[in-house]
C-alpha positions as a printed Julia matrix, in Angstrom:
169×3 Matrix{Float64}:
  14.89   27.91    1.72
  18.22   26.53    3.0
  17.41   27.24    6.64
  14.03   25.49    6.41
  15.44   22.51    4.53
  18.31   21.95    6.99
  15.88   22.05    9.91
  13.28   19.77    8.27
  15.82   17.21    7.13
  17.63   17.24   10.49
  14.35   16.6    12.31
  13.28   13.92    9.83
  16.58   12.12   10.51
  15.87   12.34   14.24
  18.89   14.51   15.0
  19.08   17.36   17.49
  21.02   20.52   16.68
  23.73   19.33   19.03
  24.02   15.9    17.36
  24.23   17.47   13.91
  26.82   19.97   15.14
  28.92   17.12   16.57
  28.83   15.24   13.25
  29.82   18.42   11.37
  32.54   19.38   13.89
  30.92   22.74   14.63
  29.23   24.18   17.71
  25.49   23.93   18.25
  25.07   27.69   17.89
  26.37   27.48   14.31
  23.62   24.99   13.36
  21.12   27.21   15.16
  22.25   30.26   13.12
  21.93   28.28    9.86
  18.4    27.21   10.77
  17.42   30.76   11.77
  18.91   32.19    8.58
  21.4    34.35   10.47
  24.34   32.76    8.65
  24.96   30.44    5.71
  27.4    27.51    5.51
  30.2    27.77    2.96
  30.32   25.41   -0.03
  32.57   22.83    1.63
  30.37   22.77    4.72
  27.28   22.47    2.52
  28.73   19.34    0.93
  29.53   17.95    4.37
  25.98   18.71    5.57
  24.54   16.93    2.54
  26.7    13.87    3.27
  25.81   13.8     6.98
  22.09   14.25    6.28
  22.28   11.89    3.28
  20.52   14.46    1.13
  21.6    15.92   -2.22
  22.9    19.49   -2.15
  20.3    20.65   -4.66
  17.55   19.7    -2.22
  19.32   21.57    0.59
  19.69   24.66   -1.58
  16.65   24.92   -3.74
  13.96   22.33   -3.85
  11.25   22.63   -1.32
  11.03   19.57    0.93
   7.25   19.62    0.73
   7.42   19.48   -3.07
   9.75   16.52   -2.77
   7.25   14.77   -0.52
   4.47   15.48   -3.03
   6.66   13.99   -5.74
   7.27   10.99   -3.5
   3.51   10.59   -3.14
   3.14   10.77   -6.92
   5.88    8.16   -7.38
   4.26    5.9    -4.77
   0.83    6.28   -6.39
   2.32    5.46   -9.8
   3.97    2.35   -8.36
   0.71    1.33   -6.71
  -1.08    1.8   -10.02
   1.46   -0.47  -11.73
   1.04   -3.08   -8.99
  -2.75   -2.89   -9.33
  -2.48   -3.4   -13.08
  -0.23   -6.42  -12.55
  -2.7    -7.89  -10.05
  -5.54   -7.29  -12.5
  -3.59   -9.07  -15.25
  -2.95  -12.04  -12.94
  -6.62  -12.12  -11.98
  -7.68  -12.06  -15.63
  -5.18  -14.8   -16.49
  -6.51  -16.91  -13.61
 -10.08  -16.27  -14.75
  -9.21  -17.33  -18.32
  -7.5   -20.47  -17.01
 -10.53  -21.44  -14.89
 -12.84  -20.67  -17.82
 -10.77  -22.9   -20.11
 -10.73  -25.7   -17.55
 -14.52  -25.53  -17.09
 -15.13  -25.59  -20.85
 -12.72  -28.53  -21.19
 -14.49  -30.39  -18.39
 -17.86  -29.87  -20.1
 -16.49  -31.13  -23.42
 -14.92  -34.19  -21.79
 -18.16  -35.05  -19.97
 -20.16  -34.76  -23.19
 -17.66  -36.92  -25.09
 -17.8   -39.61  -22.41
 -21.62  -39.54  -22.48
 -21.57  -40.06  -26.25
 -19.04  -42.85  -25.78
 -21.37  -44.61  -23.34
 -24.31  -44.09  -25.72
 -22.38  -45.52  -28.65
 -21.06  -48.34  -26.49
 -24.63  -49.3   -25.58
 -23.37  -51.2   -22.53
 -21.68  -53.92  -24.56
 -20.59  -55.73  -21.4
 -24.21  -56.69  -20.63
 -23.97  -59.32  -23.36
 -20.94  -60.93  -21.8
 -20.93  -64.42  -20.34
 -20.9   -63.76  -16.62
 -20.23  -67.42  -15.87
 -16.6   -66.64  -16.71
 -15.13  -65.05  -13.52
 -12.87  -62.63  -15.41
 -15.68  -61.28  -17.55
 -17.94  -61.05  -14.51
 -15.39  -58.89  -12.64
 -14.77  -56.63  -15.64
 -18.49  -56.38  -16.37
 -19.26  -55.31  -12.81
 -16.33  -52.87  -12.91
 -17.49  -51.29  -16.2
 -21.07  -51.14  -15.0
 -20.0   -49.48  -11.71
 -17.95  -46.85  -13.55
 -20.8   -46.13  -15.95
 -23.37  -46.03  -13.14
 -21.28  -43.58  -11.05
 -20.48  -41.43  -14.07
 -24.1   -41.19  -15.21
 -25.15  -40.12  -11.7
 -22.33  -37.62  -10.96
 -21.45  -36.18  -14.39
 -24.72  -34.23  -14.89
 -24.17  -32.44  -11.57
 -20.56  -31.61  -12.49
 -21.7   -30.49  -15.94
 -24.36  -28.2   -14.46
 -21.89  -26.69  -11.99
 -19.36  -26.16  -14.78
 -21.94  -24.43  -16.96
 -22.94  -22.16  -14.07
 -19.25  -21.36  -13.53
 -18.8   -20.53  -17.22
 -21.84  -18.24  -17.18
 -20.65  -16.47  -14.03
 -17.16  -15.92  -15.45
 -18.59  -14.55  -18.69
 -20.94  -12.3   -16.75
 -17.97  -10.81  -14.83
 -16.18  -10.0   -18.1
């Protein structure tokens, strides 16, 4: 186990036997013997190896590197699952916001329509010989005319949006 772990970790760090030996102040043949299982480093050297390779001693001694990689994959998949859940929550929040805005837009359009119905174009009875009333009358009539032409289209689009959002839920 130790021989395989030293070799795998050394290679994963991009070190040759000679580079590792230099960092540990030993000869290359010593590293080679450890990796072949012909000798074993003492406890002090094991601690030094773990520091140089930036790997805990327990991984050098016992845990299989492949198991550690499988655990890393599990940890990564768990993190990805958490990220996916967060993205889903943001998407749902955005969908609820858009739904609320579309419903509000529909309600506002309906209220304005009722306002215009109740108003019954009161400005048509104004005296348009007075320049101020003539300007305001034309302004009110223009707003009402544009609203009555555009609002039904916006209302229909909003209703379609509401239905599509509800269908996705």
